[in-house]
Structure formats: C-alpha cells, structure tokens
Amino acid sequence: MTIAGWALIALFIVLLVALAKPVGLWLFALYEGRRTPLHAVLGPIERGFYRLSGIDPDEEQSWRRYALHLLVFNLTLLLFTYVILRAQAVLPLNPRGLAGQSADLAFNTAVSFTTNTNWQSYSGETLSNLSQMLGLTIHNFLSAATGIAVAFALFRGFARREMKTIGNFWADVTRVTLYVLLPVCFFYALFLIASGVPQTLAASIDARTLEGAVQTIGLGPVASQEAIKMLGTNGGGFFNANSAHPFENPSALTNLVEMLSIFALGVGLTYAFGKAVGDPRQGWAILAAMGVLFVAGVTVAYTSEAAGTPALHALGAAGGNMEGKEVRFGIAASALFATVTTAASCGAVNAMHDSFTPLGGMIPLINMQLGEIVIGGVGAGIYGFLLFAILAVFVAGLMVGRTPEYVGKKIEQREVKLAVLAIAVLPLCILGFTALASVLPAGLAGPLNKGPHGFAEMLYAFTSATGNNGSAFAGLTAATPFYDGLLGVAMWLGRFFVIVPVLAIAGSLAAKKHAPAGAGSFPTTGPLWIGLLVGVILILGGLTFLPSLALGPIAEQVAMLRGQLF
C-alpha cells in the first residue's frame, strides 16, 4: 500500500460527493418534467418524436400499464438485436467480413445488452461496426434510460398522494436519453478522442512490434461506445481486454474519468430522490450508507491486493499482486476500479478479477450479491437500495411496535412482501443456477481452475449475470450452449423480475395518503438510520451468500495462507 494509492481513493470519493448535487438537480428537473437549458435546442426533437410515434407525454400510466409498455419495449429491442447479430455477415459496415453469431450466442448477447448487463461470451473484436453501433450501442442508451425511468416511477410513488398513476414510461425514457445521456456522451466521446481513443469506421491498423512481427490491431467507433458504456453503467467492451485496452482507456486521467462516470448518475439519483420527497437529507442519508459500504469494500480490496501472495513472497517475488493488472494503472487504481464497477451494475474492467487474491476477488462478488446498491447502476442502484430501506423501516417498526413509515408513507404488508419478492430473485437465481452448473457435466466443463477457485468462477458468472453486472472472473469458458442459455435466463430474471415488483410498490405507495412524521416516527436521516440500513443489508447478504463464499474465495484464502494455490 502507498500514500499515492490512498490519495487516489480519497480524491475519487471527494469528486464523487461533489457531483451528487449538480447531477441530482439536473435529474430532478427531468423527473418533474421541467424545462432545462437544453430544451431550447432539443425540445423540438422531443416533440417531433412524440408526434411521429403518437405518444401523449402528459398521459399518465398506472403501474401495470407502465410495466407492460416497459416489457414490450425491451422485448422488441431484444428481438431486433438478435436479428442484427445473426445476420451480421450479410449486413453492411462489416469491412473484415465477420460471420454472424450462433443462435445461442446471439440470444445470450441480445439478452445481455437489453438487460443492461453487457455480459460478453464473445470477443468484442468479432463484431462488425454495424453490430457495435446499431445492435449494441442502442441498448447502452435505452437500457440505461429504462433503469432511470423505473427509479423516477418509484420516486413518484413515495412523493405522490392518493394517485393511481406513476408517470409516463415513454416520456421518462425519451427525456433521460435526450437531455442527459446523449449530450453528456457527445462531449465525453470528444474528450476520449482527444485522449487517444479511436473513433473511425476503419477496420484495423497494422503495427510492427519490437521483435519485427506485424500485429493487426482492431479499430472502429470506440470513443462513442466507450462513453455510454461507462455513463450508462453498461460495461461491454469494444475490445476483449475491455478497459485494460489502451484504445479504450489510454491514461490515468481517462481511468479516473471513467470510474467517476460509472457512479455519476447513480450518485445524482440519491440527491434527486431527496428532492422528490421534499427532504434532501433523505438522499444524503442514503448516500452516506452507500459510502460506508463502498469504503469498506475498496479498503479490503486494496489491502488484499497490496499484500500479495505469501507463496510468491517465499520464492523471492516480493510486493503486491500485479498478476492480471495493467502496469499503467497499478494495484490501487485496479482495486478501486474493480470495486466501483461491481458496486454499480457496470461490468467494465481494467484488470482481470480472476487474477485477484481470494479476498480481493471476493469484494466484487459481495458487491454484486448485495444487489449492486452501493451507488449502483443507473436507476437500478437507487431503486434496489430503496427495497432494503423498506425492509429496514419494517424492522424498525417491529422494534418500536408500530406501523413503519418512510418519507411520509406507511410501509405495510403489500410493500414488504413485494420488496422481499424482488430481493429474493438474486439468491434464487445465483445459488440455484450455480448449484446446477456444479453438478452437470456441461457446467463443470466451464471452469479453467479446480477447487474453490473453479467454484468461484461459476459463482461469479451467475452472480454477474443475475445482478446485471457483466464482468467475469475470466477463467470460465462461457461460450457454450449451456452457459449461453442459462446465463441469458439469469440476466432476464435478474432485471425484469426485480423491476416489476418495484413498479408495483410504486403504484401501491402512490395511492396512499401522506403520513406526517410524529413523536413515535423512526428518524430516517441520522446515524442510527444509516447504521440500521447498513446492518440490514449486510445481515441479509451474509445469511444468504456466506455459505457459497465459504466454499469459494474464503476456502481459497485459507488454502493460500497454507501455501496452496489454484
């Protein structure tokens, strides 16, 4: 560990907190449907889109109608992308003549990008420019906008009084895409181009190595893909090496900006929630609880990677664990990036998590198993966190013997059941599918390593898929019909079997009266509330996933201390 490493982590946290209010105010303006400075330029485009599609943005929707439109929209996009990937060989903008994906791989990829997962059972270099731009980038924008739209709907559930509607899905998605994602990514892409990230329709370039060999390096519209990949917490790499590739992440500055952009919208949504319910302190309390979990995670990851491996130390290889890491970034930046990308549902990587020490690799696993609510993905982080907030006030209500309340709404049986249903999706899919893969020959053929590390590779894959993260331990051969199909199902369940209960909660809360705080109300802005939130999250996660972690990274850590490596 170094002072420079801790300084990088501290700088990142300070910059992140500074972003919360300005980003949150911008998102809150869109949540309310108010004009922004961009409306003067982009307003006619928005209105033209509504006229062309026959949408009335002022027509409110019930939660069922909101959910139906969301599901139909995303299913249509999935089918569109599946066709693009299958027909890649005969479509234009394919200068290298790349073949289309197989049926199972195209299914996996289409589901992956539709659900904001961006799991890649293929190398990014095997897709044409058309597939990258039309097949995948469209999802990077619209899946991110879908997540924020669901968050807005849940905000309205808490903020509204005795109403049967939670907004208009089409208006929410359009405004988020048009006034946040597109303009920010335009300037973000320009920054990346100026930093050395390619943006071209050229297929490749030949470079001569120091040994005199010729190496063909893929090119394409990388900068535009990279910008929304990070801002929208998508994570799918244009290149197989993802953000460890110098064409995706050229320098320490771009590395810092990319990490900040992963969290930017998520941290802004915490402040926007506080504004929506009329008390910014509620948003700051949520951000503080998230911050406690984040600091704990990055501390364990950095100290574990900086400590290195005792077996290698005994052989004279002193220092931290640099296996699988980019020397341009080092241990601290790699540990921070790994914590950030798995705390959010991003999945971009600048180091191979398969090469982390057991405890260092366990932090990304835990982040995803908790539901990626530590800042979290765009929209998904805040609505996932609010599910735990509902359970936390329920626990508080049990302790004081009265109906729990949160931000002016009574939390009753229906909301608690729906919250439990949504949260239960993760362990059911993660543990159920991992158990299936652990006993079937098709599943056991996937891991590269044996023992607890091989089990961790399977556990990580289904955790990443169900949590809609997309990162991988990198040691699992997942491009098989078994894993393509099962991971695709896990991604779909992990996305939409959480979203539908969240929208049902929004509808239920919106119909309730406002319940003003009284002398017996549990305060939800102070240190006691923050501690309760963190405790509920850790207890639920620990009780659910500790046995699987004990079979994987914890067992591997014990073996490593005894000199056995896998």
Coordinates of C-alpha atoms in Angstrom, one line a residue:
M1 CA 0.0 0.0 0.0
T2 CA 1.2 3.5 -0.8
I3 CA 0.2 7.0 0.2
A4 CA -0.4 7.7 -3.5
G5 CA -2.9 4.8 -3.7
W6 CA -4.9 6.0 -0.7
A7 CA -4.8 9.6 -2.1
L8 CA -6.3 8.3 -5.4
I9 CA -9.1 6.6 -3.5
A10 CA -9.7 9.8 -1.3
L11 CA -9.7 12.0 -4.4
F12 CA -12.2 9.8 -6.1
I13 CA -14.6 9.9 -3.1
V14 CA -14.3 13.7 -2.8
L15 CA -15.0 14.3 -6.5
L16 CA -17.9 11.8 -6.3
V17 CA -19.6 13.6 -3.4
A18 CA -19.1 16.9 -5.3
L19 CA -21.0 15.5 -8.2
A20 CA -24.1 14.5 -6.2
K21 CA -25.9 17.8 -6.0
P22 CA -25.4 19.2 -9.5
V23 CA -26.2 15.9 -11.2
G24 CA -29.1 15.3 -8.9
L25 CA -30.6 18.7 -9.7
W26 CA -30.4 18.0 -13.4
L27 CA -32.1 14.7 -13.0
F28 CA -34.7 16.1 -10.6
A29 CA -35.7 18.7 -13.3
L30 CA -36.3 15.9 -15.8
Y31 CA -38.2 13.9 -13.1
E32 CA -40.5 16.9 -12.7
G33 CA -40.8 17.4 -16.5
R34 CA -39.4 21.0 -16.2
R35 CA -37.5 22.8 -18.9
T36 CA -33.7 22.8 -18.9
P37 CA -31.3 24.9 -20.9
L38 CA -31.1 22.1 -23.5
H39 CA -34.8 22.3 -24.2
A40 CA -34.3 25.3 -26.5
V41 CA -32.2 23.1 -28.8
L42 CA -33.6 19.6 -28.2
G43 CA -37.2 20.4 -27.3
P44 CA -38.3 20.3 -31.0
I45 CA -36.7 16.9 -31.4
E46 CA -38.6 15.6 -28.4
R47 CA -41.9 17.0 -29.6
G48 CA -41.3 15.7 -33.1
F49 CA -40.7 12.2 -31.6
Y50 CA -44.0 12.3 -29.7
R51 CA -45.9 13.4 -32.8
L52 CA -44.2 10.7 -35.0
S53 CA -44.9 7.9 -32.5
G54 CA -48.4 9.1 -31.5
I55 CA -47.4 9.4 -27.8
D56 CA -49.0 11.9 -25.4
P57 CA -46.3 12.6 -22.8
D58 CA -48.8 14.1 -20.4
E59 CA -50.9 10.9 -20.4
E60 CA -50.2 9.3 -17.0
Q61 CA -50.0 5.5 -16.6
S62 CA -50.9 3.1 -13.9
W63 CA -48.0 0.9 -12.6
R64 CA -49.4 -2.1 -14.6
R65 CA -49.5 -0.1 -17.9
Y66 CA -46.1 1.4 -17.2
A67 CA -44.7 -2.1 -16.6
L68 CA -46.4 -3.5 -19.7
H69 CA -45.0 -0.8 -22.0
L70 CA -41.6 -1.2 -20.5
L71 CA -41.6 -5.0 -21.0
V72 CA -42.9 -4.8 -24.6
F73 CA -40.3 -2.1 -25.5
N74 CA -37.4 -4.1 -24.1
L75 CA -38.6 -7.4 -25.7
T76 CA -38.8 -5.7 -29.1
L77 CA -35.3 -4.3 -28.7
L78 CA -34.1 -7.8 -27.8
L79 CA -35.5 -9.4 -31.0
F80 CA -34.1 -6.5 -33.1
T81 CA -30.6 -7.1 -31.7
Y82 CA -30.9 -10.9 -32.1
V83 CA -31.6 -10.5 -35.8
I84 CA -28.7 -8.0 -36.3
L85 CA -26.2 -10.3 -34.6
R86 CA -27.4 -13.4 -36.5
A87 CA -27.3 -11.6 -39.9
Q88 CA -24.1 -9.8 -39.3
A89 CA -22.3 -11.5 -42.2
V90 CA -24.7 -10.1 -44.8
L91 CA -25.2 -6.6 -43.4
P92 CA -23.1 -3.5 -44.3
L93 CA -20.3 -1.9 -42.2
N94 CA -18.5 -5.2 -41.9
P95 CA -15.1 -4.5 -43.5
R96 CA -13.5 -7.6 -42.1
G97 CA -16.3 -9.9 -43.3
L98 CA -17.1 -11.3 -39.9
A99 CA -19.6 -14.1 -39.6
G100 CA -22.8 -13.8 -37.6
Q101 CA -23.1 -15.2 -34.1
S102 CA -24.6 -18.6 -33.4
A103 CA -28.2 -18.9 -32.2
D104 CA -27.3 -19.5 -28.6
L105 CA -24.6 -16.8 -28.5
A106 CA -26.8 -14.2 -30.3
F107 CA -29.6 -15.0 -27.7
N108 CA -27.1 -14.5 -24.8
T109 CA -25.7 -11.2 -26.3
A110 CA -29.2 -9.8 -27.1
V111 CA -30.5 -10.5 -23.6
S112 CA -27.3 -9.2 -22.1
F113 CA -27.4 -5.8 -23.7
T114 CA -31.2 -5.5 -23.3
T115 CA -30.9 -6.0 -19.5
N116 CA -28.0 -3.5 -19.1
T117 CA -25.8 -6.5 -18.2
N118 CA -23.4 -6.5 -21.2
W119 CA -22.0 -9.9 -20.3
Q120 CA -19.8 -10.9 -23.3
S121 CA -19.4 -14.6 -24.1
Y122 CA -17.5 -13.4 -27.2
S123 CA -14.5 -11.2 -28.0
G124 CA -15.5 -7.6 -28.9
E125 CA -13.3 -7.8 -32.0
T126 CA -15.7 -10.4 -33.5
L127 CA -18.5 -7.8 -34.1
S128 CA -18.8 -5.6 -37.1
N129 CA -19.1 -1.8 -36.8
L130 CA -22.8 -2.1 -37.6
S131 CA -23.4 -4.6 -34.8
Q132 CA -21.5 -2.4 -32.4
M133 CA -23.3 0.8 -33.3
L134 CA -26.8 -0.4 -34.2
G135 CA -27.1 -3.7 -32.4
L136 CA -25.4 -2.8 -29.1
T137 CA -25.0 0.9 -28.6
I138 CA -28.7 1.5 -28.9
H139 CA -29.2 -0.8 -25.8
N140 CA -26.4 1.1 -23.9
F141 CA -28.6 4.2 -24.1
L142 CA -32.1 2.7 -23.8
S143 CA -31.4 0.1 -21.1
A144 CA -29.8 2.9 -19.0
A145 CA -32.7 5.2 -19.7
T146 CA -35.1 2.3 -18.7
G147 CA -33.4 2.0 -15.3
I148 CA -33.7 5.7 -14.6
A149 CA -37.3 5.7 -15.7
V150 CA -38.1 2.9 -13.1
A151 CA -36.3 5.0 -10.4
F152 CA -38.4 8.0 -11.4
A153 CA -41.6 5.9 -11.1
L154 CA -40.6 4.8 -7.6
F155 CA -39.8 8.3 -6.6
R156 CA -43.3 9.3 -7.7
G157 CA -44.7 6.5 -5.6
F158 CA -43.1 8.0 -2.5
A159 CA -43.8 11.6 -3.4
R160 CA -47.4 11.4 -4.7
R161 CA -50.6 11.3 -2.5
E162 CA -53.7 9.3 -3.3
M163 CA -52.9 8.9 -7.0
K164 CA -53.3 5.9 -9.3
T165 CA -50.5 6.8 -11.8
I166 CA -46.7 6.8 -11.6
G167 CA -45.8 8.8 -14.8
N168 CA -45.4 8.0 -18.5
F169 CA -42.8 5.4 -19.4
W170 CA -42.2 6.9 -22.9
A171 CA -41.8 10.4 -21.7
D172 CA -39.3 9.3 -18.9
V173 CA -37.2 7.3 -21.3
T174 CA -37.2 9.9 -24.0
R175 CA -36.2 12.8 -21.7
V176 CA -33.5 10.9 -20.0
T177 CA -32.0 9.8 -23.3
L178 CA -32.3 13.2 -25.0
Y179 CA -31.4 15.6 -22.2
V180 CA -28.8 13.5 -20.2
L181 CA -27.3 10.5 -21.9
L182 CA -26.9 11.8 -25.5
P183 CA -25.5 15.3 -24.7
V184 CA -23.1 14.1 -22.0
C185 CA -21.9 11.2 -24.1
F186 CA -21.3 13.6 -27.1
F187 CA -18.8 15.7 -25.1
Y188 CA -17.5 12.6 -23.2
A189 CA -16.6 11.0 -26.6
L190 CA -14.8 14.1 -27.7
F191 CA -12.8 14.0 -24.5
L192 CA -11.9 10.4 -25.2
I193 CA -11.0 11.1 -28.8
A194 CA -8.7 13.9 -27.6
S195 CA -7.1 11.4 -25.2
G196 CA -6.3 8.9 -27.9
V197 CA -9.4 6.7 -28.1
P198 CA -10.2 5.8 -31.8
Q199 CA -13.4 6.9 -33.5
T200 CA -13.4 5.6 -37.0
L201 CA -15.1 3.2 -39.4
A202 CA -11.8 1.7 -40.4
A203 CA -11.4 -2.0 -39.7
S204 CA -7.9 -2.2 -38.3
I205 CA -4.3 -1.0 -38.5
D206 CA -1.1 -2.9 -38.8
A207 CA 1.7 -2.2 -36.2
R208 CA 5.2 -3.6 -36.2
T209 CA 6.3 -4.9 -32.8
L210 CA 9.8 -4.5 -31.3
E211 CA 10.6 -8.1 -32.4
G212 CA 9.8 -7.1 -36.0
A213 CA 6.5 -9.0 -36.3
V214 CA 3.4 -7.4 -37.7
Q215 CA 0.4 -7.1 -35.4
T216 CA -3.1 -6.3 -36.6
I217 CA -5.0 -4.1 -34.1
G218 CA -8.7 -3.7 -34.5
L219 CA -10.3 -0.2 -34.8
G220 CA -13.8 1.2 -35.0
P221 CA -16.1 3.7 -33.4
V222 CA -14.7 3.1 -30.0
A223 CA -15.0 6.5 -28.3
S224 CA -18.8 6.8 -28.8
Q225 CA -19.3 3.3 -27.5
E226 CA -16.9 3.8 -24.5
A227 CA -18.7 7.0 -23.4
I228 CA -22.2 5.4 -23.0
K229 CA -20.6 2.1 -21.8
M230 CA -19.4 4.0 -18.7
L231 CA -22.0 6.6 -18.1
G232 CA -24.9 4.1 -18.6
T233 CA -23.1 1.5 -16.4
N234 CA -23.2 -0.9 -19.3
G235 CA -19.7 -2.3 -19.3
G236 CA -19.5 -4.1 -22.6
G237 CA -16.0 -3.7 -24.2
F238 CA -15.4 -2.8 -27.8
F239 CA -12.2 -4.9 -27.3
N240 CA -11.9 -8.2 -25.5
A241 CA -9.5 -6.6 -22.9
N242 CA -12.2 -4.0 -22.1
S243 CA -10.9 -1.0 -20.2
A244 CA -7.4 -2.5 -19.8
H245 CA -7.0 -1.9 -23.6
P246 CA -5.2 1.3 -24.3
F247 CA -7.7 2.1 -27.1
E248 CA -10.5 2.1 -24.5
N249 CA -8.6 3.6 -21.6
P250 CA -5.4 5.3 -22.6
S251 CA -4.2 7.0 -19.4
A252 CA -4.5 7.6 -15.7
L253 CA -6.7 10.6 -16.4
T254 CA -9.2 8.6 -18.6
N255 CA -9.1 5.9 -16.0
L256 CA -10.2 8.4 -13.3
V257 CA -12.9 10.0 -15.5
E258 CA -14.3 6.6 -16.5
M259 CA -14.6 5.5 -12.8
L260 CA -16.3 8.8 -12.0
S261 CA -18.7 8.4 -14.9
I262 CA -19.7 5.0 -13.8
F263 CA -21.0 6.5 -10.5
A264 CA -22.1 9.9 -11.7
L265 CA -25.8 9.3 -12.5
G266 CA -26.2 6.9 -9.6
V267 CA -24.9 9.4 -7.0
G268 CA -27.0 12.1 -8.6
L269 CA -30.1 10.0 -8.2
T270 CA -29.7 9.8 -4.4
Y271 CA -29.9 13.6 -4.3
A272 CA -32.8 13.6 -6.8
F273 CA -34.7 11.2 -4.5
G274 CA -34.3 13.6 -1.5
K275 CA -35.6 16.5 -3.6
A276 CA -38.5 14.4 -4.9
V277 CA -39.7 13.5 -1.4
G278 CA -39.2 17.1 -0.2
D279 CA -36.2 16.4 2.1
P280 CA -32.7 16.4 0.6
R281 CA -31.4 14.9 3.9
Q282 CA -33.1 11.6 2.9
G283 CA -30.9 11.5 -0.2
W284 CA -27.7 12.3 1.8
A285 CA -28.5 9.6 4.3
I286 CA -28.8 7.0 1.5
L287 CA -25.5 8.2 0.0
A288 CA -23.9 8.0 3.4
A289 CA -25.0 4.4 3.9
M290 CA -23.8 3.6 0.4
G291 CA -20.5 5.3 1.2
V292 CA -19.9 3.2 4.3
L293 CA -20.3 0.0 2.2
F294 CA -18.1 1.4 -0.6
V295 CA -15.2 2.5 1.6
A296 CA -15.2 -0.9 3.4
G297 CA -15.2 -2.7 0.1
V298 CA -12.4 -0.7 -1.5
T299 CA -10.3 -0.9 1.7
V300 CA -10.4 -4.7 1.8
A301 CA -9.8 -5.0 -2.0
Y302 CA -6.8 -2.6 -1.9
T303 CA -5.2 -4.1 1.2
S304 CA -5.6 -7.6 -0.1
E305 CA -4.1 -6.9 -3.5
A306 CA -1.3 -4.8 -2.0
A307 CA -0.4 -7.6 0.4
G308 CA 0.2 -10.0 -2.4
T309 CA 0.6 -13.8 -2.2
P310 CA 2.7 -15.5 0.5
A311 CA 3.7 -18.4 -1.7
L312 CA 5.2 -16.0 -4.3
H313 CA 6.9 -14.0 -1.5
A314 CA 8.6 -17.2 -0.3
L315 CA 10.0 -17.6 -3.8
G316 CA 11.5 -14.1 -3.7
A317 CA 8.7 -12.3 -5.7
A318 CA 8.1 -9.5 -3.1
G319 CA 5.4 -6.9 -3.4
G320 CA 1.7 -6.7 -4.2
N321 CA -0.3 -8.8 -6.6
M322 CA 0.3 -7.5 -10.1
E323 CA -1.0 -10.6 -11.9
G324 CA -3.7 -9.7 -14.4
K325 CA -3.2 -6.0 -13.8
E326 CA -2.2 -3.2 -16.2
V327 CA 1.1 -1.7 -15.2
R328 CA -0.2 1.7 -16.4
F329 CA -2.7 1.8 -13.5
G330 CA -1.1 -0.4 -10.8
I331 CA -2.7 -2.0 -7.8
A332 CA -4.6 0.9 -6.2
A333 CA -6.4 2.0 -9.4
S334 CA -7.2 -1.6 -10.3
A335 CA -8.6 -2.4 -6.9
L336 CA -10.7 0.9 -7.0
F337 CA -11.9 0.2 -10.5
A338 CA -13.0 -3.4 -9.6
T339 CA -14.9 -2.1 -6.5
V340 CA -16.6 0.7 -8.5
T341 CA -17.6 -1.4 -11.5
T342 CA -19.2 -4.1 -9.3
A343 CA -20.8 -1.7 -6.8
A344 CA -22.5 -0.3 -9.9
S345 CA -24.0 -2.7 -12.5
C346 CA -21.3 -1.8 -14.9
G347 CA -19.0 -4.7 -15.6
A348 CA -16.2 -2.8 -17.3
V349 CA -12.8 -3.9 -16.0
N350 CA -9.3 -2.6 -16.2
A351 CA -7.8 -5.8 -14.6
M352 CA -8.7 -9.4 -14.6
H353 CA -10.7 -10.3 -11.5
D354 CA -9.8 -13.9 -11.9
S355 CA -6.2 -13.0 -11.0
F356 CA -7.1 -11.1 -7.8
T357 CA -6.2 -12.6 -4.5
P358 CA -9.1 -14.6 -2.9
L359 CA -10.3 -11.7 -0.6
G360 CA -9.6 -9.1 -3.3
G361 CA -11.8 -11.1 -5.7
M362 CA -14.4 -11.7 -3.1
I363 CA -15.2 -7.9 -2.8
P364 CA -16.6 -7.7 -6.4
L365 CA -18.6 -10.9 -5.7
I366 CA -20.1 -9.4 -2.5
N367 CA -20.9 -6.1 -4.2
M368 CA -23.0 -7.9 -6.8
Q369 CA -24.6 -10.3 -4.4
L370 CA -25.9 -7.3 -2.3
G371 CA -27.7 -6.2 -5.5
E372 CA -25.2 -3.6 -6.7
I373 CA -26.8 -1.0 -4.5
V374 CA -23.6 0.8 -3.4
I375 CA -24.3 3.8 -5.7
G376 CA -25.4 1.1 -8.1
G377 CA -26.3 1.1 -11.8
V378 CA -28.2 4.0 -13.4
G379 CA -31.6 3.8 -11.7
A380 CA -31.2 0.2 -10.6
G381 CA -28.9 1.2 -7.7
I382 CA -31.3 3.6 -6.1
Y383 CA -34.5 1.5 -6.6
G384 CA -32.6 -1.6 -5.3
F385 CA -31.4 0.4 -2.3
L386 CA -34.9 1.6 -1.5
L387 CA -36.1 -2.0 -1.4
F388 CA -33.7 -2.5 1.5
A389 CA -34.9 0.8 3.0
I390 CA -38.4 -0.6 3.1
L391 CA -37.2 -3.7 4.9
A392 CA -35.2 -1.6 7.3
V393 CA -38.1 0.6 8.4
F394 CA -40.2 -2.6 8.7
V395 CA -37.6 -3.9 11.1
A396 CA -37.6 -0.6 12.9
G397 CA -41.4 -0.7 13.1
L398 CA -41.2 -4.2 14.7
M399 CA -38.8 -2.9 17.3
V400 CA -41.0 0.0 18.4
G401 CA -44.3 -1.8 17.9
R402 CA -46.0 0.5 15.3
T403 CA -46.6 0.6 11.6
P404 CA -43.4 1.6 9.9
E405 CA -43.2 4.8 7.9
Y406 CA -40.7 6.1 5.4
V407 CA -40.6 9.6 3.8
G408 CA -44.3 10.2 4.6
K409 CA -45.7 6.8 3.5
K410 CA -46.8 3.9 5.7
I411 CA -45.0 0.7 4.8
E412 CA -47.5 -2.1 5.1
Q413 CA -47.8 -5.8 4.3
R414 CA -48.0 -5.4 0.5
E415 CA -44.9 -3.3 0.2
V416 CA -42.8 -5.6 2.4
K417 CA -43.9 -8.7 0.5
L418 CA -43.1 -7.1 -2.8
A419 CA -39.7 -5.9 -1.6
V420 CA -38.9 -9.4 -0.3
L421 CA -40.0 -10.9 -3.6
A422 CA -37.7 -8.6 -5.6
I423 CA -34.7 -9.1 -3.3
A424 CA -35.2 -12.9 -3.4
V425 CA -34.7 -13.1 -7.1
L426 CA -30.9 -12.7 -6.7
P427 CA -30.2 -15.6 -4.3
L428 CA -32.7 -17.9 -6.1
C429 CA -31.0 -17.4 -9.5
I430 CA -27.4 -17.1 -8.3
L431 CA -27.4 -20.0 -5.9
G432 CA -29.8 -22.2 -7.9
F433 CA -28.0 -21.9 -11.2
T434 CA -24.6 -22.2 -9.6
A435 CA -25.7 -25.4 -7.9
L436 CA -27.0 -26.7 -11.2
A437 CA -23.7 -25.9 -13.0
S438 CA -21.7 -27.5 -10.2
V439 CA -23.3 -31.0 -10.8
L440 CA -23.9 -31.1 -14.5
P441 CA -21.1 -32.1 -16.9
A442 CA -21.8 -29.2 -19.2
G443 CA -21.4 -26.8 -16.3
L444 CA -18.3 -28.5 -14.9
A445 CA -16.6 -28.2 -18.3
G446 CA -16.6 -24.4 -18.0
P447 CA -14.1 -23.6 -15.2
L448 CA -10.5 -23.2 -16.0
N449 CA -9.3 -23.9 -12.5
K450 CA -10.1 -26.7 -10.0
G451 CA -11.0 -26.5 -6.3
P452 CA -12.5 -23.4 -4.7
H453 CA -11.3 -21.1 -7.4
G454 CA -13.1 -23.1 -10.1
F455 CA -16.3 -22.9 -8.0
A456 CA -15.8 -19.2 -7.6
E457 CA -15.6 -18.8 -11.4
M458 CA -19.0 -20.4 -11.7
L459 CA -20.5 -18.5 -8.8
Y460 CA -19.1 -15.2 -10.2
A461 CA -20.6 -15.8 -13.6
F462 CA -24.2 -16.4 -12.3
T463 CA -23.8 -13.6 -9.7
S464 CA -22.7 -11.2 -12.5
A465 CA -25.5 -12.3 -14.8
T466 CA -28.3 -12.2 -12.3
G467 CA -27.0 -8.9 -10.9
N468 CA -26.9 -7.4 -14.5
N469 CA -23.2 -6.6 -14.0
G470 CA -21.4 -8.3 -16.9
S471 CA -17.9 -8.6 -15.5
A472 CA -16.4 -12.1 -15.4
F473 CA -13.7 -13.9 -13.5
A474 CA -12.3 -14.5 -17.0
G475 CA -11.4 -18.2 -16.2
L476 CA -14.8 -19.6 -17.2
T477 CA -15.4 -20.9 -20.8
A478 CA -18.9 -19.5 -21.1
A479 CA -19.3 -19.6 -24.9
T480 CA -21.2 -22.9 -24.9
P481 CA -24.9 -23.6 -25.4
F482 CA -25.3 -24.5 -21.7
Y483 CA -23.8 -21.2 -20.3
D484 CA -25.2 -19.0 -23.1
G485 CA -28.7 -20.2 -22.4
L486 CA -28.6 -20.4 -18.6
L487 CA -26.8 -17.1 -18.2
G488 CA -29.3 -15.5 -20.6
V489 CA -32.2 -16.7 -18.5
A490 CA -30.4 -15.4 -15.3
M491 CA -29.9 -12.0 -16.8
W492 CA -33.6 -11.6 -17.8
L493 CA -34.9 -12.8 -14.5
G494 CA -32.4 -10.6 -12.6
R495 CA -33.6 -7.5 -14.5
F496 CA -37.3 -7.7 -15.1
F497 CA -38.3 -9.9 -12.1
V498 CA -37.0 -7.1 -9.9
I499 CA -38.4 -4.2 -12.0
V500 CA -42.0 -5.4 -12.0
P501 CA -42.3 -5.7 -8.2
V502 CA -40.6 -2.3 -7.9
L503 CA -43.2 -0.7 -10.1
A504 CA -45.9 -2.5 -8.1
I505 CA -44.5 -0.9 -5.0
A506 CA -44.5 2.5 -6.7
G507 CA -48.2 2.1 -7.6
S508 CA -49.1 1.0 -4.1
L509 CA -47.3 3.9 -2.4
A510 CA -48.7 6.5 -4.9
A511 CA -52.2 5.6 -3.9
K512 CA -51.6 6.1 -0.1
K513 CA -52.2 9.2 1.9
H514 CA -49.3 11.2 3.3
A515 CA -48.4 10.2 6.8
P516 CA -46.7 13.1 8.6
A517 CA -43.9 12.3 11.0
G518 CA -44.9 12.2 14.6
A519 CA -43.2 11.8 18.0
G520 CA -43.2 8.0 17.5
S521 CA -41.8 8.0 14.0
F522 CA -38.4 6.5 13.4
P523 CA -36.0 9.1 12.1
T524 CA -34.6 8.2 8.7
T525 CA -31.9 10.8 8.2
G526 CA -29.4 10.3 11.1
P527 CA -26.5 8.0 12.0
L528 CA -28.9 5.5 13.7
W529 CA -30.8 5.1 10.4
I530 CA -27.6 4.8 8.4
G531 CA -26.3 2.1 10.7
L532 CA -29.6 0.2 10.5
L533 CA -29.6 0.3 6.7
V534 CA -26.0 -1.0 6.5
G535 CA -26.8 -3.7 9.1
V536 CA -29.9 -4.9 7.3
I537 CA -28.1 -5.1 4.0
L538 CA -25.1 -6.9 5.4
I539 CA -27.2 -9.4 7.5
L540 CA -29.4 -10.3 4.6
G541 CA -26.4 -10.7 2.3
G542 CA -24.4 -12.5 4.9
L543 CA -27.1 -15.0 5.8
T544 CA -27.8 -15.7 2.1
F545 CA -24.4 -15.9 0.5
L546 CA -21.9 -16.6 3.2
P547 CA -22.0 -20.4 2.7
S548 CA -21.3 -20.1 -1.0
L549 CA -18.5 -17.6 -0.3
A550 CA -17.1 -20.1 2.2
L551 CA -16.9 -22.7 -0.5
G552 CA -15.2 -20.3 -2.9
P553 CA -12.9 -17.3 -2.0
I554 CA -12.8 -17.9 1.8
A555 CA -11.7 -21.5 1.4
E556 CA -9.2 -20.4 -1.3
Q557 CA -7.8 -17.7 1.1
V558 CA -7.3 -20.3 3.8
A559 CA -5.5 -22.6 1.3
M560 CA -3.4 -19.7 0.1
L561 CA -2.1 -18.9 3.6
R562 CA -1.1 -22.6 3.9
G563 CA 0.8 -22.4 0.6
Q564 CA -1.7 -24.0 -1.8
L565 CA -2.6 -22.1 -4.9
F566 CA -5.3 -22.9 -7.5

